[in-house]
Amino acid sequence: DVKVTQSSRYLVKRTGEKVFLECVQDMDHENMFWYRQDPGLGLRLIYFSYDVKMKEKGDIPEGYSVSREKKERFSLILESASTNQTSMYLCASSFGTSGSSTDTQYFGPGTRLTVL
Amino acid sequence: KQEVTQIPAALSVPEGENLVLNCSFTDSAIYNLQWFRQDPGKGLTSLLLIQSSQREQTSGRLNASLDKSSGRSTLYIAASQPGDSATYLCAVPMNTGFQKLVFGTGTRLLVSP
């Protein structure tokens, strides 16, 4: 079974702090994603990566950066946390390119981040 | 720009009922469509993936259909159980590749014993 793990289930940080959210997958997937999920807004893509050291902006990249130094690990960084970044953060991974039968995205359990 | 809509936003049914969840999308040129389940405070679990060349997929009591031309998909749940209570989301890839998904806002299902 594919396993995607996230470093924390719950996190509380203060405004202005630098925050790291870690995601690790164990299936040698090329693609990894970071989403945030907010009531009424659904899931929105922040960043994704299709290979080591490769990244592309999603729909809402402002205030975030990412790092992918190893294939299995994808980190989301909040350079200076703000209260409007309080949210549920979900990491996902998938194998292959669009159109193949292995396009399923596998999600981690999520990190609920509160910024005070 | 692809938009995905799910109706109803919430649904409450007694145990044992068969039910249908709806998903519509504005751009019919999709590679595939996925249905996910999300339990409260948890991540998403993939239920079914329908390729654009397929019309339906089945897994146990779940059956998902896809009508690309009309921009619609349905998730049919047979003989619902309290354990089916969760939020169900559908998602389609953006047409720019790399599997970026566009999600609907979900249908929250409650099955009462």
Coordinates of C-alpha atoms in Angstrom, one line a residue:
Chain A
D1 CA 0.0 0.0 0.0
V2 CA 1.1 3.5 -0.8
K3 CA 1.9 5.5 2.3
V4 CA 2.1 9.3 2.5
T5 CA 3.0 10.6 5.9
Q6 CA 3.1 14.2 7.2
S7 CA 5.3 15.3 10.1
S8 CA 2.6 16.7 12.4
R9 CA -1.2 16.2 12.7
Y10 CA -1.6 19.5 14.7
L11 CA 0.6 22.5 14.8
V12 CA 0.3 25.8 16.6
K13 CA 2.6 28.7 15.6
R14 CA 2.9 32.4 16.2
T15 CA 2.6 35.2 13.6
G16 CA 6.0 35.8 12.0
E17 CA 7.4 32.4 12.7
K18 CA 9.0 30.3 9.9
V19 CA 7.1 27.0 9.6
F20 CA 8.1 23.8 8.0
L21 CA 5.6 21.1 7.0
E22 CA 7.2 17.8 5.9
C23 CA 5.7 15.1 3.7
V24 CA 7.2 11.7 2.9
Q25 CA 6.0 9.1 0.4
D26 CA 7.3 5.5 0.2
M27 CA 6.2 4.6 -3.4
D28 CA 8.9 6.2 -5.5
H29 CA 6.3 8.6 -7.0
E30 CA 7.5 11.4 -9.3
N31 CA 4.7 13.9 -8.5
M32 CA 4.1 15.5 -5.1
F33 CA 1.6 18.1 -4.2
W34 CA 0.7 20.5 -1.4
Y35 CA -2.9 21.7 -0.9
R36 CA -4.7 23.7 1.7
Q37 CA -8.3 23.0 2.6
D38 CA -10.7 25.7 4.0
P39 CA -14.4 25.5 4.6
G40 CA -16.4 26.7 1.7
L41 CA -13.3 27.0 -0.5
G42 CA -12.5 23.3 -1.0
L43 CA -9.0 22.1 -1.8
R44 CA -6.6 24.6 -3.4
L45 CA -3.2 23.7 -4.9
I46 CA -0.3 25.6 -3.4
Y47 CA 2.7 24.0 -5.1
F48 CA 3.6 20.8 -6.8
S49 CA 6.7 19.0 -7.9
Y50 CA 7.2 16.6 -10.8
D51 CA 10.8 15.6 -10.0
V52 CA 13.6 16.2 -7.6
K53 CA 14.4 19.9 -7.4
M54 CA 11.6 20.8 -9.8
K55 CA 8.6 22.7 -8.6
E56 CA 5.7 24.7 -10.1
K57 CA 3.3 27.2 -8.5
G58 CA -0.3 26.2 -8.0
D59 CA -3.2 28.4 -7.6
I60 CA -2.3 30.1 -4.3
P61 CA 1.6 30.1 -3.9
E62 CA 1.8 33.5 -2.2
G63 CA 3.4 33.3 1.2
Y64 CA 4.7 29.8 0.7
S65 CA 7.8 28.1 -0.7
V66 CA 8.7 24.5 -1.2
S67 CA 11.7 22.2 -1.3
R68 CA 12.3 18.8 -2.9
E69 CA 15.9 17.7 -2.3
K70 CA 15.0 14.0 -2.4
K71 CA 12.4 12.1 -4.4
E72 CA 10.5 10.9 -1.4
R73 CA 10.3 14.2 0.6
F74 CA 8.4 17.4 -0.2
S75 CA 8.5 20.3 2.2
L76 CA 6.2 23.2 2.5
I77 CA 7.6 26.4 4.0
L78 CA 5.8 29.3 5.4
E79 CA 8.4 32.0 5.5
S80 CA 6.6 34.3 7.9
A81 CA 3.4 32.7 9.2
S82 CA 0.3 34.8 9.2
T83 CA -3.2 34.2 10.7
N84 CA -4.7 33.8 7.3
Q85 CA -2.6 30.8 6.8
T86 CA -4.5 28.9 9.5
S87 CA -5.8 25.9 7.6
M88 CA -5.7 22.2 7.0
Y89 CA -2.7 21.3 4.8
L90 CA -2.7 18.2 2.8
C91 CA 0.1 16.5 0.9
A92 CA -0.4 14.1 -1.9
S93 CA 1.7 12.0 -4.3
S94 CA 1.2 10.2 -7.6
F95 CA 3.0 8.2 -10.2
G96 CA 3.4 8.9 -13.9
T97 CA 1.9 11.4 -16.3
S98 CA -1.6 12.5 -17.0
G99 CA -3.7 10.0 -18.9
S100 CA -2.3 6.8 -17.4
S101 CA -4.3 4.5 -15.2
T102 CA -1.9 5.2 -12.4
D103 CA -2.9 8.8 -12.0
T104 CA -4.5 8.3 -8.6
Q105 CA -3.3 10.8 -6.1
Y106 CA -2.6 9.4 -2.6
F107 CA -3.1 11.8 0.3
G108 CA -1.5 12.1 3.7
P109 CA -3.5 12.5 6.9
G110 CA -3.2 16.3 6.9
T111 CA -1.7 18.9 9.2
R112 CA -4.1 21.3 11.0
L113 CA -2.1 24.5 11.4
T114 CA -3.2 27.3 13.7
V115 CA -1.3 30.6 13.5
L116 CA -2.0 32.8 16.5
Chain B
K1 CA -11.0 27.5 -16.6
Q2 CA -12.3 24.2 -15.3
E3 CA -14.9 24.4 -12.6
V4 CA -16.3 21.5 -10.6
T5 CA -19.6 21.6 -8.8
Q6 CA -21.1 19.0 -6.5
I7 CA -24.8 18.8 -5.6
P8 CA -26.1 18.4 -3.0
A9 CA -23.7 20.0 -0.5
A10 CA -25.1 17.8 2.2
L11 CA -27.3 14.7 2.3
S12 CA -28.9 12.8 5.2
V13 CA -30.4 9.3 4.6
P14 CA -31.4 6.4 6.8
E15 CA -29.3 3.2 6.7
G16 CA -30.1 0.9 3.8
E17 CA -31.0 3.5 1.2
N18 CA -29.4 3.7 -2.2
L19 CA -28.2 7.1 -3.0
V20 CA -26.6 9.2 -5.8
L21 CA -24.1 12.0 -5.5
N22 CA -23.6 14.3 -8.4
C23 CA -20.6 16.0 -9.9
S24 CA -20.5 18.4 -12.9
F25 CA -17.6 20.0 -14.7
T26 CA -17.5 22.8 -17.2
D27 CA -14.7 21.6 -19.6
S28 CA -15.5 18.2 -21.0
A29 CA -11.9 17.6 -22.3
I30 CA -10.7 15.6 -19.3
Y31 CA -8.3 12.7 -19.0
N32 CA -10.1 11.1 -16.1
L33 CA -12.3 11.8 -13.1
Q34 CA -11.7 10.7 -9.5
W35 CA -14.0 10.3 -6.6
F36 CA -12.5 10.6 -3.1
R37 CA -13.8 10.1 0.4
Q38 CA -12.7 12.3 3.4
D39 CA -13.5 11.5 7.0
P40 CA -13.6 14.5 9.4
G41 CA -10.2 15.9 10.1
K42 CA -8.5 13.4 7.9
G43 CA -6.9 13.2 4.5
L44 CA -8.5 12.0 1.3
T45 CA -8.9 8.4 0.2
S46 CA -9.3 7.6 -3.4
L47 CA -12.4 5.5 -4.1
L48 CA -12.7 5.3 -7.9
L49 CA -10.9 6.6 -11.0
I50 CA -12.7 6.6 -14.3
Q51 CA -10.6 7.1 -17.4
S52 CA -12.1 9.3 -20.2
S53 CA -12.6 6.3 -22.4
Q54 CA -14.7 4.5 -19.7
R55 CA -18.3 5.0 -18.8
E56 CA -18.3 3.5 -15.4
Q57 CA -16.2 1.9 -12.6
T58 CA -17.4 -0.3 -9.8
S59 CA -15.9 -1.1 -6.4
G60 CA -18.0 -3.1 -4.0
R61 CA -21.2 -1.1 -3.2
L62 CA -19.9 1.9 -5.2
N63 CA -20.5 2.6 -8.8
A64 CA -19.3 5.8 -10.6
S65 CA -20.4 6.8 -14.0
L66 CA -19.0 9.4 -16.4
D67 CA -20.7 11.2 -19.2
K68 CA -18.0 13.5 -20.7
S69 CA -20.3 15.1 -23.3
S70 CA -22.6 16.4 -20.7
G71 CA -19.9 17.2 -18.2
R72 CA -21.3 14.9 -15.5
S73 CA -20.4 12.1 -13.2
T74 CA -22.4 10.3 -10.5
L75 CA -21.4 8.2 -7.6
Y76 CA -24.0 5.6 -6.7
I77 CA -23.8 4.0 -3.2
A78 CA -25.9 0.9 -2.7
A79 CA -27.4 -0.1 0.6
S80 CA -25.8 2.7 2.5
Q81 CA -24.3 2.1 6.0
P82 CA -23.4 4.5 8.9
G83 CA -19.8 3.8 8.0
D84 CA -20.3 5.5 4.7
S85 CA -20.8 8.9 6.5
A86 CA -18.1 11.2 5.2
T87 CA -17.5 13.9 2.7
Y88 CA -17.3 12.8 -0.9
L89 CA -15.3 14.9 -3.4
C90 CA -14.8 14.6 -7.1
A91 CA -11.8 15.9 -9.0
V92 CA -10.7 16.3 -12.6
P93 CA -7.2 17.1 -13.9
M94 CA -6.5 20.5 -15.3
N95 CA -5.7 20.3 -19.0
T96 CA -2.3 21.7 -18.5
G97 CA -0.9 18.4 -17.4
F98 CA 1.1 17.2 -14.5
Q99 CA -2.0 15.9 -12.8
K100 CA -3.0 19.1 -11.2
L101 CA -6.5 18.4 -10.0
V102 CA -9.5 20.7 -9.7
F103 CA -11.7 19.6 -6.8
G104 CA -15.4 20.1 -6.2
T105 CA -16.4 21.4 -2.7
G106 CA -17.8 18.0 -1.8
T107 CA -21.0 16.4 -0.6
R108 CA -21.3 15.8 3.2
L109 CA -23.1 12.5 3.7
L110 CA -24.7 11.3 6.9
V111 CA -26.2 7.9 7.1
S112 CA -28.3 7.3 10.2
P113 CA -28.7 3.9 11.9

